[in-house]
Amino acid sequence: MIKKIFTTTAVLALVLTNAPLATLAATSLEEPSNVKPSDYATDVSLNPTLEAIVKDSTGAGIKTVDFKKGYKYDFANSKTMSGFTNDTADNPISVGIQTGATPLTKGQIDAIAANDGKTTVTKSSKGFPSQRFVVDVSKDLATGNAIELYWEGKTLSSGLANLSAWDYKAGTWIALNQAQGNSKGQEIILSAEIDKERFVKDGKVQAMVHDSGTVTNSKEEDFTMLWFTDTQYYAEDYPKVWTSMTDWMIKEFNKGTFEYAMHTGDLVNQYDKIEQWEVAKTNLNRMDAANIPYGVLAGNRDVMPDRTQKIYDYTRFGEYAGVNRFKDNAWFGEAMNEQNQNHYDLFSFGDHDFIMLYLGYGKDGTTETVNWANKVLKQYANRNAILGMHENINSVAQYATESARIINREVVNPNKNVKMVLSGHHHGSNYRVKKVPNEDGTSRELLEVLGNYQGNLAPDRGDGYLRLLTFDPTDETLDFVSYSPYLEDTNFDQFDPDKESFTANFDLADVKAKENPRQIETDYLAVNIFTNQSIGQDKELKSGEKASVEWKNLSKNTNYQWYMNMTNSNGESENSTIYQFTTGAKDPSPNPDPTPNPDPTPNPDPTPNPDPTPNPDPTPNPDPTPNPDPTPNP
């Protein structure tokens, strides 16, 4: 048994909360789009039409959209907010309100005031960085109003961002929501509704965000890899079997069942059949889309051999599973060449570092490969090394080729960190443990495992077995379990069950707790108040249609805030974010003056000439009677 050494700080990293996280219900309703007036719009009409496109991801109809008043407390709108930054050795959620924190500067406050990409960063030198906010919401605490904490920001890829609130009744922080950082530096949104009876006192809410580091740091918990191989008959005749395996892998990876996957060759059965490569491509693409860390190597079916010259054409393998597929992945180390004939991956489980070395078929026994493999293994001598080969031992646990013997003699034996070799090719399931002499006079155990479930005849070619390898760092053992997602069954019935599912020793390299940098980075924080004050309602909409109401008789030069409560045909309800706008000095219209001229007459003078008659006097005679005397003659 190897003794593990952990620092106090690393152990504290496992302390996440002192209370369970609040349950968050998810719905299929999406955040509205094409919102008008746009958020933060100015000079808006005093009788604006509020509108947005509402959608449900399942296509369900939208039964009602209630437009209501809302209030948003953030540094842009509120004068009753303050913020503090802190860095402590104690997990801040496990202690009281830390009054010695440093107030945020004006620049830091300005960065948090709007969701604009500008951030305030708190880094850790002691253990746990945090940012705390005090918000006075006393003027909007009417009965029925819901209070939501909303945070948007980042943490490191190894970090765990936590949103919590101070429970005045219990006298402790309560964890509300959390999310792990990501390697792409994308922003995280954390939100939670809080009970004003518990979390508001004297009108004030106290919210905190902090980075606790991932729960995988320095852990002694089990961790699992997945191994599958020789999928050639699935690519040729049983694509639905491969689909079932990929479906299961994606589902189980998202559940945390395993953290890395490996394939040891024969993706396809016939090198020159494009349709088989397309089946392989579809499944590998789905693994890529699910962000599953994995690696593959070429089997004898994946390359075109010229045995007389001992040359293997990797062109097709390079096209479908070459360096371009993997080079941008964080776990991908390096390939010997662009066709990915040999490559290695680097990954870790907590503080346990691994290198997975993939040696492609036809290249594995060459001088070039031996030299390259030895260079890589020496470079990463402190990592636990696993070798993947397409052909190593056969069904009776003996070396089947001279290449396998060369790799054992010239690569495995000289490199003390090599603990295991996995291979397929030969139909069967077997393993052996060898005592290997080290160059320093000590010895170690080497575990060599075969697993190929494709069978020689139909229908056994389509059973879909894979294997889960679970490491227990506490007693340094490794459990193998075979399982078919397609059959929903363990242990291939043609093989010895003791060779299918078994436990072996696995001597993990000594580890010490690593430096655990942490930081919390806030782009925007708000306390949102969702009221029951109705503006209007739209109803019976299809998913993707526009909902709208008119908000009448608003005051000039005033900030207004509103939101939508959407209910779908399944009875699920969801609030939108709170939007805001500011009205103008008067209600604008298409033209500054609704009447083209002040005089309702279209033109000041209706005739084209200044004088409507030939004479200056509009009446022909001063006397309305044509003649003074009606009789023509005396």
XYZ file of C-alpha atoms in Angstrom:
634
model
C 0.000 0.000 0.000
C 1.340 3.423 -0.948
C 0.800 6.143 1.599
C -0.796 9.267 0.202
C 0.188 12.709 1.495
C -2.320 15.535 1.570
C -2.041 19.051 2.926
C -4.631 20.565 5.233
C -5.666 23.013 2.526
C -6.369 20.200 0.083
C -8.536 18.419 2.617
C -10.453 21.615 3.294
C -11.148 21.839 -0.419
C -13.535 18.941 0.007
C -15.690 20.947 2.405
C -18.224 22.493 0.071
C -21.266 23.356 2.135
C -22.798 22.844 5.526
C -26.300 22.540 4.109
C -27.864 20.826 1.105
C -28.306 22.739 -2.103
C -31.757 24.018 -2.861
C -33.700 21.948 -5.374
C -33.925 23.661 -8.750
C -36.756 22.702 -11.091
C -36.087 22.796 -14.815
C -38.702 23.426 -17.478
C -38.694 23.254 -21.264
C -39.585 26.943 -21.604
C -36.818 29.037 -23.142
C -35.715 32.587 -22.412
C -37.753 34.916 -24.696
C -36.068 36.456 -27.733
C -36.583 39.599 -29.825
C -37.655 41.484 -26.711
C -39.062 44.969 -27.323
C -38.463 47.536 -26.023
C -34.941 46.218 -25.895
C -33.315 45.950 -22.491
C -32.024 49.360 -21.315
C -33.791 51.143 -24.210
C -34.224 54.906 -23.820
C -36.688 57.528 -25.124
C -39.447 54.902 -25.158
C -43.084 55.798 -25.853
C -45.411 56.608 -22.968
C -47.725 53.887 -24.316
C -45.257 51.192 -25.381
C -46.063 47.723 -26.707
C -44.189 45.043 -24.775
C -43.421 42.039 -26.947
C -41.184 38.996 -27.317
C -41.017 35.659 -29.096
C -41.761 32.835 -26.669
C -40.620 29.246 -27.221
C -40.776 25.822 -25.653
C -37.907 23.472 -26.513
C -40.334 20.543 -26.872
C -42.613 22.486 -29.216
C -45.397 22.605 -26.638
C -47.867 25.457 -26.952
C -47.705 28.495 -24.691
C -50.943 28.675 -22.728
C -50.441 32.085 -21.132
C -47.873 34.862 -21.067
C -48.446 37.234 -18.152
C -46.626 40.546 -18.390
C -45.892 41.880 -14.896
C -43.945 44.574 -13.134
C -40.540 43.704 -11.776
C -37.680 45.424 -10.012
C -33.977 44.875 -10.485
C -31.452 45.867 -7.852
C -27.967 46.130 -9.281
C -25.099 48.583 -9.064
C -26.405 50.447 -12.122
C -29.834 51.220 -10.640
C -29.541 51.006 -6.894
C -27.888 53.280 -4.358
C -28.590 50.767 -1.594
C -26.002 48.134 -2.529
C -22.498 47.464 -1.247
C -19.935 44.772 -2.002
C -16.832 43.220 -0.482
C -14.014 40.934 -1.614
C -12.166 38.442 0.567
C -9.609 35.598 0.561
C -9.462 33.237 3.530
C -8.075 29.880 4.577
C -11.531 28.929 5.832
C -14.263 27.959 3.424
C -16.444 31.091 3.738
C -19.682 29.126 3.712
C -18.615 27.245 6.835
C -18.086 30.361 8.971
C -20.053 33.482 9.812
C -20.191 36.760 7.911
C -16.579 37.851 7.530
C -16.571 41.480 8.608
C -12.898 42.039 7.790
C -13.503 41.901 4.032
C -12.270 44.669 1.704
C -14.933 46.976 0.183
C -15.177 46.928 -3.596
C -13.573 49.885 -5.355
C -15.509 52.169 -7.683
C -13.857 50.470 -10.653
C -14.876 47.033 -9.383
C -18.435 48.207 -8.791
C -18.641 49.694 -12.305
C -17.474 46.365 -13.764
C -20.271 44.489 -11.958
C -22.969 47.069 -12.715
C -23.835 45.696 -16.162
C -23.670 42.374 -17.952
C -21.082 43.673 -20.392
C -18.101 41.313 -20.134
C -16.227 43.592 -17.734
C -15.472 41.638 -14.567
C -14.202 41.958 -11.014
C -11.743 39.177 -10.139
C -10.818 37.905 -6.677
C -7.867 35.512 -6.673
C -6.828 33.252 -3.833
C -3.499 33.103 -2.085
C -4.900 31.594 1.120
C -7.491 29.114 -0.101
C -10.981 30.475 -0.763
C -11.734 33.661 -2.732
C -15.176 35.195 -2.210
C -17.283 38.248 -3.009
C -20.137 39.306 -0.721
C -22.982 41.694 -1.546
C -25.422 43.505 0.740
C -28.599 44.734 -0.981
C -31.410 46.803 0.557
C -34.693 45.707 -1.053
C -36.994 47.123 1.643
C -39.135 49.271 -0.661
C -40.286 46.310 -2.777
C -41.130 43.679 -0.154
C -44.885 43.586 -0.746
C -46.727 40.359 -0.011
C -46.527 37.923 -2.901
C -43.329 39.325 -4.366
C -40.678 36.717 -5.150
C -36.980 37.491 -4.571
C -34.315 36.033 -6.859
C -30.540 36.212 -6.585
C -28.863 36.301 -10.005
C -25.118 36.029 -10.647
C -23.162 35.780 -13.870
C -19.410 35.270 -13.955
C -16.569 32.772 -14.189
C -14.196 30.597 -12.261
C -11.184 28.550 -13.343
C -11.735 25.311 -15.270
C -10.805 23.458 -12.077
C -13.039 25.659 -9.968
C -16.505 25.324 -8.500
C -18.526 28.543 -8.312
C -21.027 28.683 -5.447
C -23.937 31.061 -4.842
C -25.189 31.298 -1.250
C -27.288 33.572 0.944
C -27.187 34.359 4.652
C -30.041 32.739 6.586
C -30.800 35.217 9.382
C -32.940 32.719 11.285
C -30.390 29.878 11.213
C -27.377 32.188 11.477
C -25.498 30.466 8.668
C -24.817 30.587 4.936
C -27.094 28.398 2.816
C -25.806 27.018 -0.491
C -28.298 27.792 -3.263
C -26.624 26.861 -6.534
C -23.243 25.858 -7.917
C -21.532 25.104 -11.229
C -18.099 23.954 -12.313
C -15.834 26.132 -14.427
C -14.971 25.195 -18.000
C -11.787 25.127 -20.042
C -13.210 27.562 -22.623
C -13.697 30.317 -20.067
C -17.417 30.582 -20.722
C -19.550 32.499 -18.249
C -21.680 30.685 -15.678
C -25.155 31.751 -14.584
C -26.247 30.957 -11.029
C -29.680 31.962 -9.763
C -32.013 31.000 -6.951
C -35.240 32.191 -5.381
C -35.043 32.956 -1.663
C -37.601 33.154 1.161
C -37.816 36.665 2.555
C -38.760 35.318 6.014
C -35.352 33.627 6.262
C -33.061 35.664 4.060
C -34.193 39.279 4.538
C -33.688 41.279 7.714
C -34.261 45.026 8.075
C -34.942 44.954 4.335
C -31.458 43.652 3.501
C -30.257 40.552 1.646
C -26.711 39.201 1.946
C -25.490 37.144 -1.019
C -22.084 35.561 -1.570
C -20.233 33.891 -4.439
C -17.053 31.915 -3.848
C -14.822 29.333 -5.501
C -14.435 26.162 -3.460
C -12.386 24.244 -6.060
C -13.728 21.069 -7.618
C -14.787 18.185 -5.440
C -12.245 16.019 -7.294
C -9.222 17.763 -5.767
C -6.975 15.318 -3.893
C -9.824 12.862 -3.526
C -9.461 9.264 -2.443
C -12.720 8.354 -4.126
C -12.972 5.767 -6.891
C -12.587 6.855 -10.512
C -13.491 5.002 -13.687
C -12.341 4.683 -17.289
C -14.226 2.990 -20.114
C -12.633 0.644 -22.652
C -14.147 -0.607 -25.901
C -12.516 -2.211 -28.910
C -12.944 -4.102 -32.191
C -16.138 -2.422 -33.299
C -15.596 -3.572 -36.887
C -18.713 -5.749 -37.176
C -20.863 -2.988 -35.734
C -19.597 -0.682 -38.477
C -20.228 -3.374 -41.104
C -23.462 -5.112 -40.092
C -24.770 -3.866 -36.735
C -24.696 -0.041 -36.658
C -27.601 0.026 -34.198
C -25.412 -1.815 -31.686
C -22.736 0.873 -31.897
C -25.451 3.514 -31.608
C -26.723 1.879 -28.414
C -23.190 1.892 -26.987
C -22.719 5.579 -27.812
C -26.137 6.467 -26.387
C -25.194 4.734 -23.140
C -21.710 6.275 -23.004
C -23.091 9.794 -23.408
C -25.741 9.240 -20.748
C -23.328 7.639 -18.275
C -20.577 10.206 -18.889
C -23.030 12.981 -18.076
C -23.926 11.112 -14.875
C -20.235 10.862 -13.932
C -20.020 7.066 -14.275
C -16.690 7.325 -16.122
C -14.274 10.122 -16.954
C -12.216 8.880 -19.895
C -12.713 6.328 -22.713
C -10.278 4.392 -24.917
C -10.646 2.318 -28.092
C -7.923 -0.199 -28.991
C -8.454 -0.634 -32.710
C -10.463 -2.086 -35.585
C -12.938 0.729 -35.909
C -14.084 -0.847 -39.200
C -13.949 -4.297 -40.779
C -12.969 -3.325 -44.326
C -10.495 -0.535 -44.896
C -11.879 0.392 -48.323
C -15.576 0.572 -47.375
C -16.460 4.210 -46.884
C -19.886 3.365 -45.478
C -18.219 1.582 -42.558
C -15.982 4.561 -41.859
C -19.063 6.778 -41.898
C -20.646 4.665 -39.143
C -17.466 5.079 -37.103
C -17.388 8.800 -37.848
C -20.987 9.279 -36.714
C -20.296 7.689 -33.349
C -16.983 9.473 -32.796
C -18.628 12.777 -33.727
C -21.294 12.163 -31.108
C -18.634 11.504 -28.480
C -16.920 14.739 -29.513
C -20.199 16.654 -29.225
C -20.729 15.220 -25.733
C -17.211 16.370 -24.715
C -16.182 12.843 -23.716
C -12.373 12.636 -23.378
C -11.260 9.612 -25.417
C -8.583 8.237 -27.707
C -8.370 5.618 -30.483
C -5.671 3.623 -32.235
C -5.588 1.789 -35.566
C -6.220 -1.940 -35.737
C -5.236 -4.250 -38.581
C -8.651 -3.674 -40.231
C -8.146 0.091 -40.166
C -5.007 0.089 -42.340
C -4.112 -1.267 -45.773
C -1.098 -3.566 -45.422
C 1.644 -4.327 -47.897
C 3.052 -7.282 -46.011
C 5.901 -7.927 -48.410
C 7.275 -4.461 -47.721
C 5.929 -4.342 -44.150
C 4.238 -1.056 -44.975
C 0.805 -0.098 -43.657
C -1.234 2.627 -45.338
C -2.783 4.859 -42.652
C -4.392 7.292 -45.109
C -8.005 6.373 -44.392
C -7.456 6.108 -40.639
C -5.761 9.498 -40.686
C -8.727 10.966 -42.536
C -11.352 9.725 -40.054
C -9.410 9.420 -36.785
C -6.279 11.446 -37.402
C -4.663 14.291 -35.521
C -7.166 16.873 -36.802
C -9.941 15.189 -34.840
C -8.080 15.370 -31.530
C -5.433 18.101 -31.653
C -7.564 20.833 -30.029
C -8.679 18.672 -27.109
C -7.262 19.533 -23.698
C -6.330 15.908 -22.964
C -4.555 15.256 -26.278
C -0.794 15.182 -25.818
C 1.064 14.582 -29.064
C 1.107 12.266 -32.081
C 4.146 10.709 -33.689
C 2.898 11.966 -37.076
C -0.105 13.573 -38.745
C -1.774 10.225 -39.515
C -1.981 9.534 -35.771
C -0.058 6.242 -36.056
C 0.974 6.615 -32.406
C -0.131 9.223 -29.894
C -0.636 9.816 -26.187
C -3.278 11.452 -23.992
C -2.757 13.139 -20.625
C -5.476 13.241 -17.995
C -5.898 13.235 -14.231
C -8.341 11.939 -11.639
C -7.963 14.289 -8.692
C -4.213 14.266 -8.034
C -3.660 10.960 -9.852
C -2.019 11.745 -13.197
C -2.139 9.341 -16.136
C -0.613 9.005 -19.577
C -2.436 6.766 -22.042
C -0.026 5.709 -24.801
C -1.642 4.453 -28.021
C 0.519 2.302 -30.359
C -1.023 1.716 -33.775
C -1.023 -1.617 -35.573
C 1.906 -2.309 -37.874
C 3.956 0.451 -36.249
C 4.123 -0.950 -32.733
C 7.283 -3.024 -33.109
C 9.322 -0.643 -35.253
C 12.484 1.110 -34.128
C 10.816 4.443 -34.777
C 7.937 3.588 -32.429
C 10.191 2.154 -29.714
C 12.355 5.274 -29.670
C 9.348 7.600 -29.693
C 7.522 5.672 -26.940
C 10.586 5.604 -24.676
C 11.098 9.332 -25.091
C 7.477 10.065 -24.163
C 7.408 7.701 -21.179
C 10.590 9.203 -19.765
C 9.203 12.682 -20.256
C 6.155 11.736 -18.153
C 7.875 9.332 -15.769
C 5.832 10.608 -12.798
C 2.518 9.676 -14.408
C 0.770 6.299 -14.214
C 1.221 4.871 -17.724
C -1.205 2.604 -19.587
C -0.342 1.229 -23.033
C -3.025 0.546 -25.609
C -2.160 -1.880 -28.413
C -4.370 -3.616 -30.920
C -2.598 -6.954 -30.548
C -0.649 -7.965 -27.455
C -1.730 -11.154 -25.647
C -4.057 -13.766 -27.141
C -6.944 -15.731 -25.648
C -4.545 -17.952 -23.651
C -2.698 -14.912 -22.324
C 0.476 -15.337 -24.400
C 2.250 -12.907 -26.718
C 0.954 -13.500 -30.228
C 3.527 -11.579 -32.283
C 7.148 -10.547 -32.312
C 6.000 -6.920 -32.133
C 4.315 -7.631 -28.805
C 7.501 -9.162 -27.443
C 9.551 -6.188 -28.666
C 7.228 -3.704 -26.962
C 7.339 -5.698 -23.730
C 11.113 -5.999 -23.774
C 12.102 -2.572 -25.100
C 9.292 -0.265 -23.921
C 7.435 -1.800 -20.973
C 10.363 -3.210 -18.993
C 12.626 -0.107 -19.049
C 9.821 2.287 -17.991
C 8.873 1.832 -14.365
C 5.685 3.891 -14.704
C 4.042 1.428 -17.143
C 1.421 -0.439 -15.081
C -0.945 -1.976 -17.641
C -1.302 -2.987 -21.318
C -4.769 -3.274 -22.919
C -5.405 -4.984 -26.256
C -8.050 -6.578 -28.488
C -7.770 -8.322 -31.878
C -7.983 -11.901 -30.562
C -11.496 -13.113 -29.770
C -11.655 -13.722 -26.035
C -11.304 -12.262 -22.559
C -8.239 -12.964 -20.448
C -5.588 -11.332 -18.328
C -2.318 -12.043 -16.601
C -0.146 -10.371 -13.989
C 3.578 -10.408 -14.668
C 6.454 -9.639 -12.347
C 8.644 -7.127 -14.202
C 12.214 -6.269 -13.108
C 12.977 -2.565 -12.875
C 16.329 -1.078 -13.834
C 16.989 -0.087 -10.201
C 16.790 -3.706 -9.039
C 13.219 -3.530 -7.709
C 10.274 -5.184 -9.407
C 6.679 -4.326 -10.135
C 3.467 -5.978 -11.287
C 2.336 -5.509 -14.885
C -1.297 -6.185 -15.737
C -1.966 -7.306 -19.345
C -5.611 -7.588 -20.388
C -7.377 -8.880 -23.527
C -10.987 -8.058 -24.310
C -12.615 -8.705 -27.708
C -16.318 -9.578 -27.758
C -17.061 -9.538 -31.466
C -17.195 -13.305 -31.971
C -16.338 -15.177 -35.138
C -19.871 -15.885 -36.311
C -23.173 -14.019 -36.311
C -25.121 -13.188 -34.188
C -22.394 -12.996 -31.522
C -20.756 -10.292 -33.584
C -23.428 -7.848 -32.452
C -23.547 -8.127 -28.668
C -22.058 -4.715 -27.885
C -19.932 -5.388 -24.813
C -17.573 -2.823 -23.353
C -15.646 -2.689 -20.084
C -15.544 -0.345 -17.110
C -12.251 -0.026 -15.218
C -12.744 1.374 -11.711
C -9.721 2.378 -9.652
C -9.861 2.465 -5.850
C -6.992 4.676 -4.605
C -7.596 3.666 -0.986
C -6.518 0.034 -1.367
C -4.968 0.499 -4.838
C -7.065 -2.010 -6.693
C -8.655 -2.013 -10.131
C -12.037 -3.603 -10.890
C -12.940 -4.784 -14.399
C -16.629 -5.199 -15.282
C -17.957 -6.054 -18.759
C -21.357 -4.735 -19.805
C -23.494 -4.605 -22.963
C -25.743 -1.525 -23.244
C -27.419 -3.227 -26.204
C -28.316 -6.381 -24.251
C -28.387 -4.636 -20.857
C -26.329 -7.532 -19.535
C -22.996 -8.122 -17.800
C -20.434 -10.779 -18.771
C -20.352 -12.295 -22.251
C -21.726 -15.801 -21.736
C -19.100 -17.476 -23.941
C -16.217 -16.338 -21.750
C -15.008 -17.332 -18.307
C -16.800 -14.944 -15.904
C -13.692 -14.848 -13.691
C -11.781 -13.365 -16.622
C -14.626 -11.005 -17.455
C -15.171 -9.292 -14.113
C -12.224 -9.364 -11.740
C -10.129 -7.287 -9.352
C -6.384 -6.757 -9.702
C -3.787 -4.673 -7.902
C -2.852 -1.328 -9.416
C 0.083 0.427 -7.790
C -0.675 4.117 -8.199
C 2.219 6.566 -8.221
C 2.812 8.529 -5.036
C 1.069 11.889 -5.047
C 1.106 15.049 -3.033
C -1.602 17.631 -3.002
C -1.097 20.019 -5.885
C -1.343 23.738 -5.778
C -4.989 24.551 -6.096
C -5.376 28.029 -7.578
C -8.837 29.441 -7.189
C -10.576 32.613 -8.246
C -14.066 34.022 -8.539
C -14.889 36.510 -11.276
C -18.146 38.490 -11.329
C -19.535 40.081 -14.467
C -22.959 40.948 -13.066
C -24.962 40.549 -9.865
C -28.565 41.497 -9.240
C -31.399 40.923 -6.806
C -34.597 40.616 -8.817
C -38.067 41.239 -7.404
C -40.909 39.561 -9.303
C -44.221 41.179 -8.368
C -47.814 40.097 -8.994
C -48.697 43.509 -10.457
C -50.178 42.706 -13.838
C -49.567 44.736 -16.980
C -51.510 42.433 -19.279
C -51.784 38.931 -20.693
C -51.449 37.168 -24.027
C -52.574 33.567 -24.415
C -52.971 30.486 -26.603
C -49.759 30.943 -28.566
C -47.750 28.451 -30.555
C -44.119 27.931 -29.660
C -42.134 30.553 -31.589
C -44.979 33.094 -31.817
C -44.903 36.662 -30.546
C -46.555 37.583 -27.262
C -47.460 41.226 -26.711
C -49.444 43.682 -24.580
C -49.689 47.470 -24.438
C -48.552 49.297 -21.295
C -50.505 52.569 -21.213
C -50.134 55.984 -19.657
C -46.584 55.830 -18.398
C -44.795 58.843 -16.939
C -42.195 60.719 -18.903
C -38.446 60.320 -18.240
C -39.036 57.340 -15.945
C -37.339 53.952 -15.627
C -39.715 50.966 -15.883
C -38.968 47.291 -15.278
C -41.011 44.261 -16.311
C -40.914 40.531 -16.924
C -42.956 37.700 -18.404
C -44.318 34.659 -16.616
C -44.826 31.950 -19.231
C -46.926 28.807 -18.765
C -46.859 26.037 -21.373
C -49.577 23.535 -22.237
C -47.978 21.034 -19.850
C -48.587 23.362 -16.922
C -44.914 24.305 -16.463
C -44.214 27.939 -15.596
C -41.056 30.007 -15.918
C -40.164 33.652 -15.342
C -38.117 35.543 -17.880
C -35.349 37.828 -16.779
C -36.384 41.328 -15.746
C -36.069 43.883 -18.549
C -35.974 47.665 -18.215
C -36.386 50.791 -20.298
C -36.661 54.549 -19.791
C -39.446 56.640 -21.286
C -38.881 59.870 -23.167
C -40.050 63.415 -22.484
C -43.212 62.898 -24.546
C -44.902 60.190 -26.497
C -43.161 60.069 -29.879
C -45.150 59.623 -33.074
C -44.193 58.929 -36.709
C -44.053 62.717 -37.435
C -43.250 65.469 -34.929
C -46.667 67.083 -35.712
C -49.502 64.644 -36.417
C -51.254 67.283 -38.622
C -49.270 68.325 -41.730
C -50.337 71.990 -41.239
C -51.658 73.923 -38.234
C -54.746 74.869 -40.276
C -57.012 71.902 -40.942
C -57.376 73.182 -44.526
C -54.832 71.250 -46.687
C -53.410 74.480 -48.175
C -53.600 78.084 -46.921
C -55.139 79.068 -50.267
C -57.069 76.322 -52.043
C -56.552 77.717 -55.557
C -53.331 77.884 -57.516
C -53.656 81.667 -58.044
C -53.429 84.215 -55.208
C -56.766 85.747 -56.263
C -59.593 83.277 -56.768
C -61.472 85.683 -59.146
C -60.394 87.951 -61.998
C -61.320 91.007 -59.926
C -59.851 92.047 -56.582
C -63.338 92.127 -55.092
C -64.654 88.603 -54.558
C -68.283 89.913 -55.082
C -69.016 91.062 -58.753
C -71.124 93.955 -57.548
C -71.381 95.724 -54.192
C -75.153 95.132 -54.256
C -76.164 91.483 -54.298
C -79.026 92.386 -56.757
C -77.663 92.450 -60.379
C -79.514 95.700 -61.138
C -81.043 98.312 -58.766
C -84.299 98.337 -60.738
C -85.793 95.002 -61.783
C -87.380 96.634 -64.859
C -84.891 96.897 -67.800
C -86.273 100.334 -69.060
C -88.008 103.304 -67.354
